[in-house]
Short mmCIF file of C-alpha atoms (C1' of nucleotides) in Angstrom, two decimals:
data_model
loop_
_atom_site.label_atom_id
_atom_site.label_comp_id
_atom_site.label_asym_id
_atom_site.label_seq_id
_atom_site.Cartn_x
_atom_site.Cartn_y
_atom_site.Cartn_z
CA MET A 1 -32.73 6.43 24.09
CA LYS A 2 -31.97 10.12 23.93
CA THR A 3 -29.63 11.36 21.21
CA ALA A 4 -26.93 11.88 23.81
CA ALA A 5 -27.93 15.50 24.22
CA CYS A 6 -24.79 16.52 26.04
CA THR A 7 -25.77 15.89 29.66
CA VAL A 8 -22.92 17.88 31.19
CA ALA A 9 -20.69 14.78 31.24
CA LYS A 10 -20.00 12.92 34.42
CA GLY A 11 -16.44 11.68 34.79
CA ARG A 12 -13.10 13.26 34.09
CA PRO A 13 -13.26 15.38 30.95
CA ARG A 14 -11.07 14.39 28.03
CA GLU A 15 -8.09 16.57 27.39
CA PHE A 16 -8.11 16.54 23.62
CA ASP A 17 -10.46 17.60 20.86
CA VAL A 18 -11.92 14.57 19.14
CA GLU A 19 -12.37 16.32 15.80
CA GLU A 20 -8.84 17.70 15.81
CA ALA A 21 -7.41 14.31 16.69
CA LEU A 22 -9.43 12.74 13.89
CA ALA A 23 -8.11 15.29 11.42
CA ALA A 24 -4.57 14.47 12.52
CA ALA A 25 -5.26 10.76 12.09
CA LEU A 26 -6.61 11.46 8.62
CA ARG A 27 -3.35 13.08 7.60
CA ILE A 28 -1.42 10.02 8.73
CA PHE A 29 -3.69 7.53 6.95
CA TRP A 30 -3.61 9.79 3.90
CA THR A 31 0.16 9.88 3.67
CA LYS A 32 1.02 6.37 4.86
CA GLY A 33 -2.00 4.27 4.03
CA TYR A 34 -3.89 2.06 6.47
CA GLU A 35 -1.22 -0.54 7.02
CA GLY A 36 1.67 1.89 6.77
CA ALA A 37 0.20 3.97 9.59
CA SER A 38 1.27 2.46 12.91
CA LEU A 39 -0.45 3.21 16.18
CA THR A 40 2.70 5.02 17.24
CA ASP A 41 2.46 7.28 14.18
CA LEU A 42 -1.19 7.92 14.91
CA THR A 43 -0.98 8.59 18.64
CA GLU A 44 2.02 10.90 18.18
CA ALA A 45 0.28 12.92 15.49
CA MET A 46 -2.97 13.03 17.43
CA GLY A 47 -1.31 13.95 20.72
CA VAL A 48 -3.16 11.14 22.45
CA THR A 49 -2.13 8.02 24.31
CA ARG A 50 -3.04 4.60 23.08
CA PRO A 51 -5.77 3.82 25.61
CA SER A 52 -7.38 7.21 24.98
CA LEU A 53 -7.42 6.47 21.27
CA TYR A 54 -9.11 3.12 21.84
CA ALA A 55 -11.61 4.63 24.25
CA ALA A 56 -12.56 7.39 21.82
CA PHE A 57 -12.47 5.58 18.49
CA GLY A 58 -12.72 1.85 19.16
CA ASN A 59 -9.78 0.43 17.27
CA LYS A 60 -7.56 1.18 14.31
CA GLU A 61 -10.09 0.05 11.74
CA SER A 62 -12.98 2.10 13.06
CA LEU A 63 -10.65 5.09 13.47
CA PHE A 64 -9.80 4.71 9.80
CA CYS A 65 -13.46 4.58 8.82
CA LYS A 66 -14.21 7.75 10.79
CA ALA A 67 -11.23 9.44 9.15
CA LEU A 68 -12.46 8.29 5.76
CA GLU A 69 -15.83 9.86 6.44
CA LEU A 70 -14.15 13.11 7.39
CA TYR A 71 -12.10 12.93 4.20
CA GLU A 72 -15.12 12.50 1.98
CA ARG A 73 -17.03 15.16 3.81
CA GLU A 74 -14.30 17.81 3.68
CA LYS A 75 -12.04 16.91 0.79
CA LEU A 76 -14.33 15.27 -1.72
CA CYS A 77 -17.30 17.59 -1.48
CA TYR A 78 -16.39 19.05 -4.87
CA ILE A 79 -17.69 15.85 -6.45
CA GLY A 80 -21.24 16.42 -5.30
CA ARG A 81 -21.10 20.03 -6.42
CA ALA A 82 -19.66 19.04 -9.80
CA LEU A 83 -22.71 16.89 -10.51
CA ASP A 84 -24.87 20.01 -10.29
CA ALA A 85 -23.20 21.57 -13.30
CA PRO A 86 -25.71 22.22 -16.08
CA THR A 87 -23.98 20.25 -18.82
CA ALA A 88 -22.07 16.97 -19.04
CA ARG A 89 -19.00 18.89 -20.11
CA GLY A 90 -19.45 21.18 -17.14
CA VAL A 91 -19.56 18.14 -14.86
CA ALA A 92 -16.39 16.73 -16.36
CA GLU A 93 -14.62 20.06 -16.16
CA ALA A 94 -15.66 20.62 -12.55
CA LEU A 95 -14.47 17.14 -11.59
CA LEU A 96 -11.13 17.53 -13.33
CA ARG A 97 -10.53 20.99 -11.92
CA GLY A 98 -11.64 19.85 -8.49
CA ALA A 99 -9.18 16.96 -8.52
CA LEU A 100 -6.48 19.33 -9.73
CA GLU A 101 -7.24 21.80 -6.98
CA ARG A 102 -6.98 19.03 -4.40
CA GLN A 103 -3.47 18.23 -5.57
CA ARG A 104 -2.59 21.91 -5.65
CA ASP A 105 -3.52 22.45 -2.00
CA SER A 106 -0.09 22.42 -0.41
CA SER A 107 -1.48 22.20 3.11
CA ASP A 108 -2.84 18.71 2.48
CA PRO A 109 -1.00 15.49 1.65
CA LYS A 110 -0.65 14.58 -2.00
CA GLY A 111 -2.48 11.77 -3.70
CA CYS A 112 -5.96 10.51 -2.95
CA MET A 113 -6.87 8.81 0.29
CA GLY A 114 -9.17 6.47 -1.60
CA VAL A 115 -6.70 5.52 -4.28
CA ILE A 116 -3.93 4.95 -1.74
CA ASN A 117 -6.03 2.59 0.31
CA SER A 118 -7.75 0.74 -2.53
CA VAL A 119 -4.57 -0.93 -3.74
CA ALA A 120 -4.00 -4.29 -2.14
CA CYS A 121 -1.69 -4.59 0.79
CA GLY A 122 -1.72 -7.17 3.55
CA ALA A 123 -4.66 -9.51 4.09
CA GLU A 124 -5.72 -7.79 7.31
CA ALA A 125 -6.59 -4.68 5.30
CA GLU A 126 -9.10 -6.49 3.09
CA SER A 127 -12.11 -5.07 4.92
CA ILE A 128 -10.58 -1.60 4.63
CA ARG A 129 -10.11 -2.09 0.92
CA GLU A 130 -13.70 -3.19 0.51
CA GLU A 131 -14.98 -0.21 2.45
CA VAL A 132 -13.00 2.18 0.25
CA LEU A 133 -14.07 0.43 -2.95
CA LYS A 134 -17.71 0.49 -1.85
CA ARG A 135 -17.63 4.25 -1.52
CA GLY A 136 -15.86 4.63 -4.84
CA GLU A 137 -18.50 2.50 -6.49
CA SER A 138 -21.32 4.65 -5.17
CA ALA A 139 -19.58 7.76 -6.46
CA LYS A 140 -19.25 6.11 -9.84
CA ARG A 141 -22.94 5.28 -9.95
CA ALA A 142 -23.79 8.89 -9.22
CA ILE A 143 -21.70 10.05 -12.19
CA VAL A 144 -23.22 7.41 -14.47
CA ALA A 145 -26.69 8.56 -13.48
CA ARG A 146 -25.72 12.15 -14.20
CA PHE A 147 -24.48 11.26 -17.68
CA GLU A 148 -27.59 9.23 -18.40
CA ARG A 149 -29.63 12.26 -17.49
CA ALA A 150 -27.46 14.37 -19.78
CA LYS A 151 -28.08 11.91 -22.57
CA ALA A 152 -31.84 12.02 -22.01
CA GLU A 153 -31.66 15.81 -22.08
CA GLY A 154 -29.90 15.71 -25.44
CA ASP A 155 -26.83 17.13 -23.79
CA LEU A 156 -24.78 14.12 -24.88
CA PRO A 157 -24.95 12.44 -28.31
CA ASP A 158 -26.92 9.21 -28.54
CA HIS A 159 -23.92 7.10 -29.38
CA VAL A 160 -22.05 7.78 -26.14
CA ASP A 161 -21.96 5.12 -23.46
CA PRO A 162 -22.51 6.66 -20.00
CA GLU A 163 -20.72 3.77 -18.27
CA GLY A 164 -17.75 4.06 -20.58
CA LEU A 165 -17.63 7.81 -20.27
CA THR A 166 -17.73 7.55 -16.49
CA GLY A 167 -14.97 4.97 -16.38
CA TYR A 168 -12.94 7.17 -18.68
CA LEU A 169 -13.45 10.25 -16.53
CA ILE A 170 -12.69 8.41 -13.31
CA ALA A 171 -9.53 7.05 -14.88
CA LEU A 172 -8.42 10.62 -15.50
CA LEU A 173 -9.25 11.62 -11.93
CA GLN A 174 -7.36 8.63 -10.58
CA GLY A 175 -4.44 9.48 -12.83
CA ILE A 176 -4.37 13.02 -11.51
CA ALA A 177 -4.28 11.80 -7.93
CA LEU A 178 -1.70 9.14 -8.70
CA GLN A 179 0.63 11.46 -10.57
CA GLY A 180 0.15 14.15 -7.96
CA GLY A 181 1.09 11.65 -5.27
CA ALA A 182 4.06 10.53 -7.34
CA GLY A 183 5.54 13.98 -7.29
CA ALA A 184 4.26 15.57 -10.48
CA THR A 185 4.43 19.36 -10.48
CA CYS A 186 1.36 21.56 -10.59
CA ALA A 187 2.31 22.53 -14.12
CA ASP A 188 2.35 18.86 -15.11
CA LEU A 189 -1.12 18.33 -13.71
CA GLU A 190 -2.46 21.51 -15.28
CA ARG A 191 -1.23 20.31 -18.65
CA LEU A 192 -2.90 16.98 -18.02
CA VAL A 193 -6.23 18.63 -17.22
CA GLN A 194 -5.90 21.03 -20.12
CA THR A 195 -5.30 18.17 -22.53
CA SER A 196 -8.21 16.20 -21.06
CA LEU A 197 -10.55 19.12 -21.54
CA SER A 198 -9.36 19.67 -25.08
CA MET A 199 -10.24 16.05 -25.79
CA TRP A 200 -13.83 16.34 -24.61
CA PRO A 201 -16.00 16.40 -27.74
CA ALA A 202 -18.38 19.34 -27.39
CA ARG A 203 -15.70 21.96 -27.03
CA MET B 1 36.66 -11.37 -14.25
CA LYS B 2 34.90 -13.89 -16.43
CA THR B 3 31.16 -13.52 -16.98
CA ALA B 4 30.54 -16.45 -14.67
CA ALA B 5 30.55 -18.80 -17.64
CA CYS B 6 28.90 -21.67 -15.77
CA THR B 7 31.95 -23.49 -14.42
CA VAL B 8 30.10 -26.68 -13.51
CA ALA B 9 29.34 -25.36 -9.99
CA LYS B 10 31.27 -26.55 -6.99
CA GLY B 11 29.18 -27.17 -3.91
CA ARG B 12 25.80 -28.71 -3.34
CA PRO B 13 23.45 -27.81 -6.18
CA ARG B 14 20.39 -25.76 -5.32
CA GLU B 15 17.13 -27.63 -5.35
CA PHE B 16 14.95 -24.92 -6.82
CA ASP B 17 14.82 -22.96 -10.05
CA VAL B 18 15.85 -19.37 -9.44
CA GLU B 19 13.73 -18.01 -12.28
CA GLU B 20 10.64 -19.92 -11.16
CA ALA B 21 11.09 -18.77 -7.59
CA LEU B 22 11.47 -15.20 -8.78
CA ALA B 23 8.27 -15.47 -10.80
CA ALA B 24 6.48 -16.72 -7.70
CA ALA B 25 7.87 -13.85 -5.67
CA LEU B 26 6.67 -11.45 -8.34
CA ARG B 27 3.12 -12.72 -7.98
CA ILE B 28 3.23 -12.10 -4.25
CA PHE B 29 4.66 -8.59 -4.55
CA TRP B 30 2.16 -7.92 -7.32
CA THR B 31 -0.85 -8.87 -5.25
CA LYS B 32 0.24 -7.70 -1.81
CA GLY B 33 2.69 -4.89 -2.46
CA TYR B 34 6.18 -4.64 -1.03
CA GLU B 35 5.25 -4.13 2.60
CA GLY B 36 2.20 -6.37 2.47
CA ALA B 37 4.34 -9.28 1.29
CA SER B 38 5.92 -10.95 4.32
CA LEU B 39 8.90 -13.25 4.10
CA THR B 40 6.58 -16.06 5.12
CA ASP B 41 4.31 -15.29 2.16
CA LEU B 42 7.29 -15.17 -0.15
CA THR B 43 9.08 -18.31 0.99
CA GLU B 44 5.86 -20.34 0.96
CA ALA B 45 5.00 -19.23 -2.56
CA MET B 46 8.53 -19.75 -3.79
CA GLY B 47 8.93 -23.14 -2.14
CA VAL B 48 12.16 -22.03 -0.56
CA THR B 49 13.41 -21.63 2.99
CA ARG B 50 14.44 -18.28 4.35
CA PRO B 51 18.21 -18.84 4.31
CA SER B 52 18.02 -20.09 0.72
CA LEU B 53 16.13 -16.97 -0.25
CA TYR B 54 18.74 -14.74 1.34
CA ALA B 55 21.60 -16.69 -0.22
CA ALA B 56 20.04 -16.48 -3.68
CA PHE B 57 18.59 -12.97 -3.68
CA GLY B 58 20.31 -10.98 -0.94
CA ASN B 59 17.41 -9.56 1.01
CA LYS B 60 13.78 -8.58 0.60
CA GLU B 61 14.55 -5.30 -1.12
CA SER B 62 16.88 -6.74 -3.73
CA LEU B 63 14.44 -9.61 -4.29
CA PHE B 64 11.80 -7.03 -5.02
CA CYS B 65 14.04 -5.19 -7.48
CA LYS B 66 14.79 -8.41 -9.35
CA ALA B 67 11.09 -9.21 -9.43
CA LEU B 68 10.39 -5.71 -10.72
CA GLU B 69 12.89 -6.24 -13.52
CA LEU B 70 11.16 -9.49 -14.43
CA TYR B 71 7.83 -7.71 -14.39
CA GLU B 72 8.96 -4.99 -16.75
CA ARG B 73 10.67 -7.46 -19.02
CA GLU B 74 7.76 -9.86 -19.32
CA LYS B 75 4.61 -7.89 -18.55
CA LEU B 76 5.39 -4.40 -19.74
CA CYS B 77 7.08 -5.23 -23.02
CA TYR B 78 3.99 -4.04 -24.89
CA ILE B 79 5.01 -0.48 -24.05
CA GLY B 80 8.21 -0.64 -26.05
CA ARG B 81 6.39 -2.23 -28.97
CA ALA B 82 3.65 0.38 -28.81
CA LEU B 83 6.16 3.16 -29.37
CA ASP B 84 7.02 1.59 -32.72
CA ALA B 85 3.52 2.21 -34.06
CA PRO B 86 3.64 4.46 -37.14
CA THR B 87 1.31 7.18 -35.84
CA ALA B 88 0.69 8.91 -32.52
CA ARG B 89 -2.81 7.53 -32.51
CA GLY B 90 -1.40 4.08 -33.17
CA VAL B 91 0.90 4.49 -30.17
CA ALA B 92 -1.99 5.53 -27.94
CA GLU B 93 -4.19 2.71 -29.17
CA ALA B 94 -1.45 0.11 -28.69
CA LEU B 95 -0.79 1.36 -25.16
CA LEU B 96 -4.44 1.37 -24.18
CA ARG B 97 -5.09 -2.05 -25.70
CA GLY B 98 -1.90 -3.39 -24.15
CA ALA B 99 -2.95 -2.21 -20.70
CA LEU B 100 -6.41 -3.67 -21.27
CA GLU B 101 -4.95 -6.99 -22.33
CA ARG B 102 -2.83 -7.11 -19.19
CA GLN B 103 -5.93 -6.78 -17.04
CA ARG B 104 -7.73 -9.36 -19.14
CA ASP B 105 -5.06 -12.00 -18.58
CA SER B 106 -6.73 -14.09 -15.91
CA SER B 107 -3.57 -16.03 -15.12
CA ASP B 108 -1.89 -12.92 -13.71
CA PRO B 109 -2.81 -10.77 -10.72
CA LYS B 110 -4.93 -7.72 -11.37
CA GLY B 111 -3.71 -4.17 -11.15
CA CYS B 112 -0.27 -2.88 -12.00
CA MET B 113 2.82 -3.81 -10.03
CA GLY B 114 4.16 -0.30 -10.50
CA VAL B 115 1.00 1.49 -9.45
CA ILE B 116 0.56 -0.73 -6.40
CA ASN B 117 4.06 -0.03 -5.15
CA SER B 118 4.24 3.65 -6.01
CA VAL B 119 1.61 4.66 -3.48
CA ALA B 120 3.10 5.57 -0.14
CA CYS B 121 3.16 3.01 2.62
CA GLY B 122 5.56 2.76 5.51
CA ALA B 123 8.80 4.73 5.68
CA GLU B 124 10.95 1.65 5.17
CA ALA B 125 9.56 1.30 1.64
CA GLU B 126 10.68 4.74 0.55
CA SER B 127 13.62 3.42 -1.47
CA ILE B 128 11.25 0.94 -3.14
CA ARG B 129 8.88 3.73 -4.01
CA GLU B 130 11.68 5.78 -5.50
CA GLU B 131 12.90 2.86 -7.56
CA VAL B 132 9.42 2.29 -8.97
CA LEU B 133 8.87 5.98 -9.67
CA LYS B 134 12.23 6.23 -11.39
CA ARG B 135 11.26 3.52 -13.86
CA GLY B 136 7.87 5.11 -14.44
CA GLU B 137 9.54 8.41 -15.15
CA SER B 138 11.82 6.92 -17.77
CA ALA B 139 8.83 5.30 -19.47
CA LYS B 140 7.09 8.66 -19.48
CA ARG B 141 10.07 10.35 -21.10
CA ALA B 142 10.07 7.72 -23.84
CA ILE B 143 6.44 8.48 -24.64
CA VAL B 144 7.03 12.22 -24.60
CA ALA B 145 9.89 11.79 -27.03
CA ARG B 146 7.70 9.67 -29.28
CA PHE B 147 5.00 12.35 -29.35
CA GLU B 148 7.53 15.07 -30.02
CA ARG B 149 8.71 13.05 -32.99
CA ALA B 150 5.11 12.67 -34.14
CA LYS B 151 4.69 16.42 -33.92
CA ALA B 152 7.83 17.02 -35.96
CA GLU B 153 6.54 14.58 -38.54
CA GLY B 154 3.30 16.48 -38.84
CA ASP B 155 1.49 13.51 -37.34
CA LEU B 156 0.18 15.65 -34.48
CA PRO B 157 -1.18 19.19 -34.80
CA ASP B 158 1.13 22.01 -33.79
CA HIS B 159 -1.04 23.09 -30.89
CA VAL B 160 -0.76 19.85 -28.93
CA ASP B 161 1.51 19.68 -25.91
CA PRO B 162 3.49 16.41 -25.91
CA GLU B 163 3.99 16.55 -22.14
CA GLY B 164 0.31 17.13 -21.54
CA LEU B 165 -0.70 14.44 -23.98
CA THR B 166 1.65 11.98 -22.32
CA GLY B 167 0.37 12.77 -18.85
CA TYR B 168 -3.15 12.37 -20.14
CA LEU B 169 -2.40 9.02 -21.73
CA ILE B 170 -0.56 7.73 -18.68
CA ALA B 171 -3.48 8.79 -16.51
CA LEU B 172 -5.73 6.60 -18.63
CA LEU B 173 -3.30 3.67 -18.37
CA GLN B 174 -3.08 4.13 -14.61
CA GLY B 175 -6.85 4.30 -14.43
CA ILE B 176 -7.18 1.05 -16.34
CA ALA B 177 -4.79 -0.69 -13.96
CA LEU B 178 -6.44 0.83 -10.91
CA GLN B 179 -9.96 -0.05 -11.94
CA GLY B 180 -8.85 -3.49 -13.06
CA GLY B 181 -7.29 -4.04 -9.67
CA ALA B 182 -10.41 -2.70 -7.98
CA GLY B 183 -12.54 -5.44 -9.52
CA ALA B 184 -13.87 -3.84 -12.69
CA THR B 185 -15.10 -6.36 -15.24
CA CYS B 186 -13.46 -6.82 -18.62
CA ALA B 187 -16.54 -5.23 -20.19
CA ASP B 188 -16.07 -2.18 -17.98
CA LEU B 189 -12.47 -1.80 -19.06
CA GLU B 190 -13.29 -2.35 -22.72
CA ARG B 191 -15.84 0.44 -22.54
CA LEU B 192 -13.22 2.64 -20.90
CA VAL B 193 -10.73 1.95 -23.68
CA GLN B 194 -13.37 2.32 -26.37
CA THR B 195 -14.38 5.70 -24.98
CA SER B 196 -10.76 6.80 -24.69
CA LEU B 197 -10.12 5.92 -28.32
CA SER B 198 -13.25 7.71 -29.45
CA MET B 199 -11.94 10.81 -27.72
CA TRP B 200 -8.63 10.79 -29.54
CA PRO B 201 -8.83 13.56 -32.13
CA ALA B 202 -7.68 12.11 -35.45
CA ARG B 203 -10.24 9.36 -35.56
"C1'" DA C 1 38.08 -41.92 0.84
"C1'" DG C 2 38.46 -37.29 2.47
"C1'" DG C 3 38.79 -32.17 2.38
"C1'" DG C 4 36.49 -28.01 0.41
"C1'" DT C 5 32.42 -25.70 -0.83
"C1'" DT C 6 27.72 -24.61 -1.23
"C1'" DA C 7 22.78 -25.46 -0.20
"C1'" DT C 8 19.50 -27.00 3.10
"C1'" DA C 9 16.70 -27.28 7.55
"C1'" DT C 10 15.63 -25.71 12.26
"C1'" DA C 11 15.46 -22.63 15.44
"C1'" DC C 12 16.20 -18.28 17.15
"C1'" DC C 13 17.32 -13.03 17.40
"C1'" DG C 14 15.76 -8.14 18.68
"C1'" DG C 15 12.20 -5.11 17.24
"C1'" DT C 16 7.64 -3.64 16.15
"C1'" DC C 17 2.83 -4.58 15.46
"C1'" DG C 18 -2.24 -3.83 17.37
"C1'" DT C 19 -4.37 -4.28 21.66
"C1'" DT C 20 -5.24 -4.23 26.61
"C1'" DA C 21 -4.67 -4.78 31.91
"C1'" DT C 22 -3.62 -1.92 35.80
"C1'" DG C 23 -3.75 1.95 38.65
"C1'" DA C 24 -3.60 6.82 39.48
"C1'" DA C 25 -5.88 11.44 38.43
"C1'" DA C 26 -9.75 14.56 37.69
"C1'" DA C 27 -14.28 15.75 37.27
"C1'" DC C 28 -19.27 15.05 39.05
"C1'" DC C 29 -22.62 13.71 42.76
"C1'" DG C 30 -24.44 13.37 47.58
"C1'" DC D 1 -15.82 14.64 52.78
"C1'" DG D 2 -16.54 9.65 50.47
"C1'" DG D 3 -18.40 7.36 46.29
"C1'" DT D 4 -18.91 7.06 41.34
"C1'" DT D 5 -17.52 7.60 36.77
"C1'" DT D 6 -14.61 8.58 33.10
"C1'" DT D 7 -10.00 9.64 31.34
"C1'" DC D 8 -5.03 9.49 31.51
"C1'" DA D 9 -0.32 7.30 31.89
"C1'" DT D 10 2.71 3.26 32.14
"C1'" DA D 11 3.72 -0.94 30.93
"C1'" DA D 12 2.95 -5.16 29.32
"C1'" DC D 13 0.77 -8.90 26.23
"C1'" DG D 14 1.18 -12.41 22.33
"C1'" DA D 15 1.93 -12.42 17.42
"C1'" DC D 16 4.48 -11.37 13.72
"C1'" DC D 17 8.21 -8.80 11.27
"C1'" DG D 18 12.93 -9.07 8.52
"C1'" DG D 19 17.13 -11.30 9.12
"C1'" DT D 20 20.63 -14.93 10.84
"C1'" DA D 21 23.56 -18.52 13.67
"C1'" DT D 22 24.19 -23.19 13.68
"C1'" DA D 23 24.50 -27.65 12.16
"C1'" DT D 24 23.69 -31.12 8.57
"C1'" DA D 25 23.46 -32.81 3.70
"C1'" DA D 26 24.95 -33.06 -1.09
"C1'" DC D 27 27.95 -32.11 -4.58
"C1'" DC D 28 33.06 -31.30 -6.65
"C1'" DC D 29 37.96 -32.15 -6.56
"C1'" DT D 30 42.31 -34.71 -5.66
#
DNA sequence: AGGGTTATATACCGGTCGTTATGAAAACCG
DNA sequence: CGGTTTTCATAACGACCGGTATATAACCCT
């Protein structure tokens, strides 16, 4: 009933930090993908034995979902902020630069956790794929809504299609993550972003 | 020494068509990725037993490489044709429309074989990943060269960066494949392409 | 017909996968 | 101190992985 208000804990205390272990698991899923990440990879990176992992996180799938939440919360927060930009062009620029900055951060794995895990692999990962796609879809809807608002505000010409513009922008973001994960240099990605911005109409 | 000029064959003839079996294998790798495709998946789709597969194709990795060659030869031929377009804009339009058409073909799997297998999975697939990336890189260089030619011909303004423009265009192509593989409708992708074309400067 | 050669079919190999049963260890309570 | 509860460590489970040993069947040649 209570919200588990930390009642001093009864049994033997756990010897690892759940949040740290989750961050370690995220790095593994991020670099190897859901199916490519074995439990051995995960437990070694997390510094935790198998039974402890299952006791703390349920199973591999729910561990992945918790790691995905952490990823969105910590690594994709620039998306929400980008939508607050005053103009449509500002939104696009903030998204592109945010994606670029993510690839530039040398302390994190390359590529995008979402992109990596949205491509089909084995059949067992279908529910994972759907979970990832669901979140991507909701992000897309938020951008579409933002561009529709921009259109209503006269910030975008009447002839533009918010859906099309969103798909276009997301394609660029996906391309940045993909090329970053494929080993493109920072200079490559900066050129990509620069070119993208030079293409945007209201320069 | 000879180019294996079909010397009537000596032993028991094989009971399956190598090219057909390879096409079936391609579909599996295309939908499931290299690691997601098990030998059971492959042999069932190809209608071939395991020893026959190994006798005809070597092992899983070399089977994948042969399937990748088939993929490029039959499904990515639009890229080479696109580079023959007279203008840079014509090249971009042919590439975008070619990628769109590939996703529209309902008889083939969605997504792009190259994109699917270039994202990191297990460590065993590293050589596969490198092979795929190598081919992508050579395609990129061909597009860069084409845009440099366009610039020399006065077809592109002096201030454009061929590398940046190529990365930008490839990002769009990757986005099309990714969104197509993620379940986007044909209408979605058409809007994406339409928007991309409307962005291209020399309308 | 019979040897040589190549493809087929069945069954199996060691290894790894995700998951869990078992029992000891460490904290709390009384 | 014993009793309870939770975590830790070891080891094992069945299922599947990529790859192969073995034996049989179908073709050519002489």
